Tab-separated table of C-alpha atoms and ligand atoms in Angstrom:
chain	number	residue	atom	x	y	z
A	1	UNK	CA	0.044	-0.124	-0.095
A	2	UNK	CA	1.352	3.511	-1.037
A	3	UNK	CA	1.967	5.692	2.174
A	4	UNK	CA	-1.179	7.137	2.749
A	5	UNK	CA	-0.288	10.571	4.072
A	6	UNK	CA	2.113	11.514	1.441
A	7	UNK	CA	-0.145	14.134	0.117
A	8	UNK	CA	-1.093	15.334	3.595
A	9	UNK	CA	2.624	15.681	4.857
A	10	UNK	CA	3.371	17.900	1.881
A	11	UNK	CA	0.483	20.143	2.863
A	12	UNK	CA	1.922	22.466	5.478
A	13	UNK	CA	-1.529	23.279	6.991
A	14	UNK	CA	-3.424	21.171	9.332
A	15	UNK	CA	-5.166	18.285	7.969
A	16	UNK	CA	-8.573	19.326	9.724
A	17	UNK	CA	-9.424	22.808	11.037
A	18	UNK	CA	-12.656	24.068	12.687
A	19	UNK	CA	-13.139	27.758	12.939
A	20	UNK	CA	-15.931	29.057	15.276
A	21	UNK	CA	-18.125	26.148	14.088
A	22	UNK	CA	-22.095	26.297	14.969
A	23	UNK	CA	-24.169	23.543	14.250
A	24	UNK	CA	-27.770	23.418	15.024
A	25	UNK	CA	-31.251	21.630	14.367
A	26	UNK	CA	-34.561	22.709	14.997
A	27	UNK	CA	-34.198	22.173	18.725
A	28	UNK	CA	-31.239	24.541	18.851
A	29	UNK	CA	-27.500	24.543	18.344
A	30	UNK	CA	-25.430	21.329	19.302
A	31	UNK	CA	-22.164	22.662	18.533
A	32	UNK	CA	-21.533	26.267	19.657
A	33	UNK	CA	-18.399	28.054	18.318
A	34	UNK	CA	-15.970	25.074	18.312
A	35	UNK	CA	-12.358	25.993	17.147
A	36	UNK	CA	-9.619	23.390	16.778
A	37	UNK	CA	-6.952	22.093	14.280
A	38	UNK	CA	-5.469	18.706	13.685
A	39	UNK	CA	-2.023	18.893	12.310
A	40	UNK	CA	-1.051	16.087	9.781
A	41	UNK	CA	-0.084	12.904	11.528
A	42	UNK	CA	-1.637	13.766	14.800
A	43	UNK	CA	-4.584	11.929	16.336
A	44	UNK	CA	-6.937	14.057	18.100
A	45	UNK	CA	-9.249	11.977	20.704
A	46	UNK	CA	-12.574	13.508	21.001
A	47	UNK	CA	-14.428	12.757	24.385
A	48	UNK	CA	-17.951	13.709	25.421
A	49	UNK	CA	-21.187	12.737	26.957
A	50	UNK	CA	-23.633	10.890	24.810
A	51	UNK	CA	-25.343	13.618	22.640
A	52	UNK	CA	-22.476	15.909	22.824
A	53	UNK	CA	-21.949	16.220	19.040
A	54	UNK	CA	-19.039	13.842	18.309
A	55	UNK	CA	-20.506	12.273	15.615
A	56	UNK	CA	-21.697	15.577	14.104
A	57	UNK	CA	-18.128	16.836	14.366
A	58	UNK	CA	-16.820	13.673	12.464
A	59	UNK	CA	-19.546	14.105	9.834
A	60	UNK	CA	-18.733	17.765	9.238
A	61	UNK	CA	-14.992	16.851	9.100
A	62	UNK	CA	-15.904	14.347	6.155
A	63	UNK	CA	-17.991	16.896	4.513
A	64	UNK	CA	-21.176	15.054	4.903
A	65	UNK	CA	-22.729	18.045	6.886
A	66	UNK	CA	-22.257	21.622	6.689
A	67	UNK	CA	-21.867	24.011	9.431
A	68	UNK	CA	-24.561	26.456	10.292
A	69	UNK	CA	-21.983	29.170	10.918
A	70	UNK	CA	-18.162	29.165	10.807
A	71	UNK	CA	-15.703	27.049	8.417
A	72	UNK	CA	-14.528	23.679	8.329
A	73	UNK	CA	-11.390	23.067	6.390
A	74	UNK	CA	-10.059	19.836	5.448
A	75	UNK	CA	-6.597	18.989	3.558
A	76	UNK	CA	-6.660	22.873	2.764
A	77	UNK	CA	-10.312	22.860	1.217
A	78	UNK	CA	-13.115	25.064	2.706
A	79	UNK	CA	-15.787	22.232	3.147
A	80	UNK	CA	-18.486	24.915	3.395
A	81	UNK	CA	-17.844	26.393	0.096
A	82	UNK	CA	-17.541	23.290	-1.971
A	83	UNK	CA	-19.887	21.769	-4.766
A	84	UNK	CA	-21.103	18.115	-4.291
A	85	UNK	CA	-18.670	17.144	-6.979
A	86	UNK	CA	-15.546	18.720	-5.162
A	87	UNK	CA	-16.541	17.077	-2.012
A	88	UNK	CA	-16.836	13.651	-3.567
A	89	UNK	CA	-13.216	13.767	-4.458
A	90	UNK	CA	-12.217	15.140	-1.264
A	91	UNK	CA	-14.191	12.227	0.400
A	92	UNK	CA	-11.982	9.980	-1.474
A	93	UNK	CA	-8.979	11.082	0.633
A	94	UNK	CA	-10.896	10.386	3.874
A	95	UNK	CA	-11.832	7.267	5.634
A	96	UNK	CA	-14.881	7.063	7.909
A	97	UNK	CA	-15.443	4.116	10.478
A	98	UNK	CA	-18.954	4.713	11.267
A	99	UNK	CA	-20.424	4.180	14.811
A	100	UNK	CA	-21.417	0.511	15.184
A	101	UNK	CA	-19.390	-0.390	11.856
A	102	UNK	CA	-22.345	0.255	9.566
A	103	UNK	CA	-21.850	-2.535	7.111
A	104	UNK	CA	-24.455	-3.488	4.537
A	105	UNK	CA	-25.672	-6.767	5.847
A	106	UNK	CA	-26.798	-8.225	2.443
A	107	UNK	CA	-23.303	-7.824	0.843
A	108	UNK	CA	-20.339	-9.845	1.531
A	109	UNK	CA	-17.338	-8.535	3.256
A	110	UNK	CA	-15.579	-8.354	0.026
A	111	UNK	CA	-18.307	-6.315	-1.552
A	112	UNK	CA	-18.497	-4.227	1.639
A	113	UNK	CA	-14.916	-3.340	1.373
A	114	UNK	CA	-15.115	-2.700	-2.429
A	115	UNK	CA	-18.217	-0.764	-2.253
A	116	UNK	CA	-16.423	2.879	-2.523
A	117	UNK	CA	-14.217	1.770	-5.394
A	118	UNK	CA	-17.329	0.368	-7.328
A	119	UNK	CA	-18.872	3.758	-6.701
A	120	UNK	CA	-15.953	5.537	-7.933
A	121	UNK	CA	-16.161	3.229	-11.187
A	122	UNK	CA	-12.284	1.900	-10.367
A	123	UNK	CA	-11.599	-0.974	-12.739
A	124	UNK	CA	-12.797	-4.659	-11.652
A	125	UNK	CA	-9.183	-5.888	-12.218
A	126	UNK	CA	-7.727	-3.226	-9.611
A	127	UNK	CA	-10.498	-3.921	-7.042
A	128	UNK	CA	-9.727	-7.516	-6.353
A	129	UNK	CA	-6.256	-6.925	-5.125
A	130	UNK	CA	-7.050	-3.917	-3.142
A	131	UNK	CA	-9.765	-5.381	-1.165
A	132	UNK	CA	-7.426	-8.494	-0.481
A	133	UNK	CA	-4.687	-5.754	0.604
A	134	UNK	CA	-7.268	-4.066	2.984
A	135	UNK	CA	-8.512	-7.236	4.312
A	136	UNK	CA	-5.111	-8.611	5.049
A	137	UNK	CA	-4.336	-5.378	6.961
A	138	UNK	CA	-6.979	-6.416	9.290
A	139	UNK	CA	-6.045	-9.951	9.185
A	140	UNK	CA	-9.361	-10.967	7.617
A	141	UNK	CA	-8.560	-11.981	4.160
A	142	UNK	CA	-10.243	-15.320	4.667
A	143	UNK	CA	-13.662	-13.940	5.131
A	144	UNK	CA	-14.041	-12.137	1.854
A	145	UNK	CA	-17.217	-14.212	0.794
A	146	UNK	CA	-18.899	-14.394	4.095
A	147	UNK	CA	-21.701	-12.142	5.106
A	148	UNK	CA	-21.269	-9.746	8.164
A	149	UNK	CA	-23.771	-11.459	10.118
A	150	UNK	CA	-21.540	-14.479	10.134
A	151	UNK	CA	-18.826	-12.617	11.830
A	152	UNK	CA	-18.161	-11.607	15.390
A	153	UNK	CA	-18.756	-7.749	16.512
A	154	UNK	CA	-15.039	-7.474	16.589
A	155	UNK	CA	-14.358	-8.793	13.302
A	156	UNK	CA	-17.046	-6.636	11.886
A	157	UNK	CA	-15.590	-3.569	13.381
A	158	UNK	CA	-12.122	-4.687	11.623
A	159	UNK	CA	-14.184	-4.985	8.334
A	160	UNK	CA	-15.388	-1.539	8.660
A	161	UNK	CA	-11.653	-0.263	9.371
A	162	UNK	CA	-10.825	-2.317	5.951
A	163	UNK	CA	-13.642	-0.423	4.345
A	164	UNK	CA	-12.483	2.680	5.432
A	165	UNK	CA	-8.743	2.274	4.396
A	166	UNK	CA	-9.632	0.972	0.878
A	167	UNK	CA	-8.963	4.380	-0.554
A	168	UNK	CA	-5.667	5.017	1.073
A	169	UNK	CA	-6.956	7.795	3.092
A	170	UNK	CA	-5.005	10.591	4.284
A	171	UNK	CA	-7.207	11.029	7.180
A	172	UNK	CA	-9.378	8.379	9.022
A	173	UNK	CA	-12.193	9.123	11.014
A	174	UNK	CA	-13.234	6.880	13.607
A	175	UNK	CA	-16.562	7.119	15.485
A	176	UNK	CA	-16.557	5.084	18.795
A	177	UNK	CA	-14.511	2.167	17.072
A	178	UNK	CA	-14.522	0.184	20.331
A	179	UNK	CA	-18.015	0.985	21.451
A	180	UNK	CA	-19.828	-2.279	22.628
A	181	UNK	CA	-16.774	-4.376	22.330
A	182	UNK	CA	-14.896	-6.640	25.198
A	183	UNK	CA	-11.665	-5.059	26.539
A	184	UNK	CA	-9.594	-7.793	24.575
A	185	UNK	CA	-11.205	-6.972	21.220
A	186	UNK	CA	-11.138	-3.208	21.929
A	187	UNK	CA	-7.081	-3.620	22.279
A	188	UNK	CA	-7.242	-5.362	18.972
A	189	UNK	CA	-8.828	-2.522	17.360
A	190	UNK	CA	-6.645	0.079	19.041
A	191	UNK	CA	-3.653	-1.759	17.832
A	192	UNK	CA	-5.011	-1.596	14.009
A	193	UNK	CA	-5.582	2.044	14.524
A	194	UNK	CA	-2.027	2.399	15.956
A	195	UNK	CA	-0.668	0.497	13.051
A	196	UNK	CA	-2.414	2.631	10.253
A	197	UNK	CA	-1.106	5.557	12.149
A	198	UNK	CA	2.559	4.266	12.589
A	199	UNK	CA	2.772	2.490	9.040
A	200	UNK	CA	0.804	4.843	6.844
A	201	UNK	CA	0.926	7.966	8.968
A	202	UNK	CA	-2.475	8.774	8.661
A	203	UNK	CA	-4.011	11.647	10.652
A	204	UNK	CA	-6.838	10.550	12.852
A	205	UNK	CA	-9.749	12.264	14.648
A	206	UNK	CA	-11.373	9.581	17.150
A	207	UNK	CA	-14.579	9.977	18.942
A	208	UNK	CA	-14.935	7.473	21.882
A	209	UNK	CA	-16.568	7.435	25.285
A	210	UNK	CA	-13.493	5.221	26.243
A	211	UNK	CA	-10.638	7.247	27.680
A	212	UNK	CA	-8.311	4.302	27.844
A	213	UNK	CA	-8.331	4.020	23.851
A	214	UNK	CA	-6.767	7.404	23.739
A	215	UNK	CA	-4.246	6.664	26.466
A	216	UNK	CA	-3.188	3.431	24.639
A	217	UNK	CA	-2.777	5.527	21.310
A	218	UNK	CA	-0.660	8.004	23.381
A	219	UNK	CA	1.378	5.373	25.284
A	220	UNK	CA	2.238	2.679	22.647
A	221	UNK	CA	3.420	2.701	18.897
A	222	UNK	CA	3.833	0.080	16.471
A	223	UNK	CA	7.608	-0.923	15.745
A	224	UNK	CA	7.791	-1.282	12.115
A	225	UNK	CA	11.076	-3.347	12.338
A	226	UNK	CA	9.838	-5.774	15.168
A	227	UNK	CA	6.322	-5.618	13.832
A	228	UNK	CA	4.811	-5.184	16.981
A	229	UNK	CA	3.328	-2.935	19.348
A	230	UNK	CA	5.764	-1.353	22.043
A	231	UNK	CA	5.439	1.317	24.714
A	232	UNK	CA	6.644	4.763	24.072
A	233	UNK	CA	9.362	5.748	26.844
A	234	UNK	CA	8.630	9.190	28.115
A	235	UNK	CA	12.322	9.807	28.373
A	236	UNK	CA	13.417	9.215	24.960
A	237	UNK	CA	12.477	9.994	21.378
A	238	UNK	CA	11.260	7.096	19.369
A	239	UNK	CA	14.039	5.324	17.463
A	240	UNK	CA	14.019	4.885	13.830
A	241	UNK	CA	11.311	2.936	12.613
A	242	UNK	CA	8.854	3.822	15.323
A	243	UNK	CA	6.594	6.897	15.408
A	244	UNK	CA	4.786	8.106	18.211
A	245	UNK	CA	2.963	11.125	16.554
A	246	UNK	CA	1.218	13.182	19.039
A	247	UNK	CA	-2.129	12.212	20.642
A	248	UNK	CA	-4.157	14.815	21.994
A	249	UNK	CA	-7.525	15.056	23.773
A	250	UNK	CA	-10.549	17.257	23.345
A	251	UNK	CA	-13.540	17.000	25.865
A	252	UNK	CA	-16.830	18.713	24.657
A	253	UNK	CA	-19.629	19.979	27.087
A	254	UNK	CA	-22.535	22.072	26.408
A	255	UNK	CA	-21.545	22.396	22.750
A	256	UNK	CA	-18.196	23.937	23.431
A	257	UNK	CA	-14.638	22.351	23.887
A	258	UNK	CA	-14.356	22.207	27.752
A	259	UNK	CA	-10.716	20.883	27.553
A	260	UNK	CA	-8.061	20.539	24.723
A	261	UNK	CA	-4.631	19.181	25.834
A	262	UNK	CA	-2.279	16.419	26.009
A	263	UNK	CA	-2.630	12.988	27.917
A	264	UNK	CA	-0.482	14.156	30.803
A	265	UNK	CA	-2.611	17.222	31.289
A	266	UNK	CA	-5.682	15.274	31.298
A	267	UNK	CA	-4.779	12.634	33.634
A	268	UNK	CA	-3.203	15.090	36.048
A	269	UNK	CA	-6.306	17.066	36.082
A	270	UNK	CA	-8.252	18.228	39.328
A	271	UNK	CA	-11.258	19.418	37.436
A	272	UNK	CA	-14.112	17.476	38.784
A	273	UNK	CA	-16.093	17.246	35.502
A	274	UNK	CA	-12.954	15.885	33.563
A	275	UNK	CA	-12.205	13.469	36.195
A	276	UNK	CA	-15.452	11.779	35.500
A	277	UNK	CA	-13.838	10.539	32.364
A	278	UNK	CA	-11.093	8.980	34.178
A	279	UNK	CA	-12.863	6.704	36.482
B	1	ATP	N1	-30.263	14.974	11.731
B	1	ATP	C1	-30.239	15.453	12.956
B	1	ATP	N2	-31.491	16.133	13.350
B	1	ATP	C2	-31.741	16.661	14.597
B	1	ATP	N3	-30.784	16.348	15.539
B	1	ATP	C3	-29.750	15.735	15.480
B	1	ATP	C4	-29.460	15.109	14.380
B	1	ATP	N4	-28.429	14.439	14.185
B	1	ATP	C5	-28.050	14.593	15.611
B	1	ATP	N5	-28.839	15.324	16.275
B	1	ATP	C6	-28.478	15.663	17.709
B	1	ATP	O1	-27.549	16.132	17.791
B	1	ATP	C7	-27.083	15.571	19.251
B	1	ATP	C8	-25.589	15.122	19.093
B	1	ATP	O2	-25.553	14.174	18.212
B	1	ATP	P1	-24.284	13.029	18.145
B	1	ATP	O3	-24.526	11.955	17.273
B	1	ATP	O4	-23.228	14.008	17.444
B	1	ATP	O5	-23.633	12.739	19.697
B	1	ATP	P2	-22.591	11.971	20.119
B	1	ATP	O6	-21.631	12.709	20.969
B	1	ATP	O7	-21.928	11.236	18.826
B	1	ATP	O8	-23.192	11.084	21.085
B	1	ATP	P3	-22.867	9.278	21.405
B	1	ATP	O9	-21.752	9.158	22.365
B	1	ATP	O10	-24.183	8.801	21.781
B	1	ATP	O11	-22.415	8.757	19.903
B	1	ATP	C9	-28.020	14.656	19.681
B	1	ATP	O12	-28.828	15.288	20.663
B	1	ATP	C10	-28.745	14.342	18.337
B	1	ATP	O13	-30.115	13.799	18.886
B	2	MG	MG1	-22.116	9.281	18.371
């Protein structure tokens, strides 16, 4: 697979930037003046109670929604002012792992993973090897002909990661990728996210209610030479072959960013509201 972030890293601006973003529905504003940016190769972990607007934020970053006010820019493009056609080509550079996986039940695993390539009219001869490659990445190449209902919850989640990376995206948006999974399966999913970050250099925006996912991403990295996950020592820079690109946290409360900072700041916070996420 071609290193995904080649284009993102040549772009000197942030991969994703929100500038005073508002998003509302009839009942009122859900996001109320949200500004943040995600530099290329960073992982931003987005925390917040249910209904706080995490999924909406990811949809805005994918150009699936437009803000009521403010600007969203992705890979240097202003999403708010793009036509549907321009958005389609931007979305080819973005992978979306939807909450609950959201696979098509009536399609095989292979067809699910190939879906976007078929939508984009990629040649059939090219599709097959790319589906195999994506399924190999999540170690599910043997499941291509099965239906999602024949797989476990964790396997389905891995298929949705394969589907998100089929376009070799610069940015991957993960919506609660470990929700509803047991701790061991969650670890497998987080290791995959780590591998995508450290092998292909993807930029990630990850919504979760599980703080430990964020700490795992911050404290471990995938060693490309040893081909396994290793702890990042706080006292030394990762050696060649290891990358531990920054992991930052952001917490939403009442439509606004309540906290933004690194893992150490969050884990040592005395703020009672934030401490609720730590227990
Ligand atoms: N299309 C819509 N029309 C009206 N309200 C909506 C729409 N989409 C989302 N909302 C509301 O916006 C709020 C934020 O939703 P969102 O799905 O982003 O929350 P979330 O932080 O992802 O929550 P969870 O942790 O449960 O996934 C919710 O109150 C939801 O009901
Ligand atoms: Mg959500």
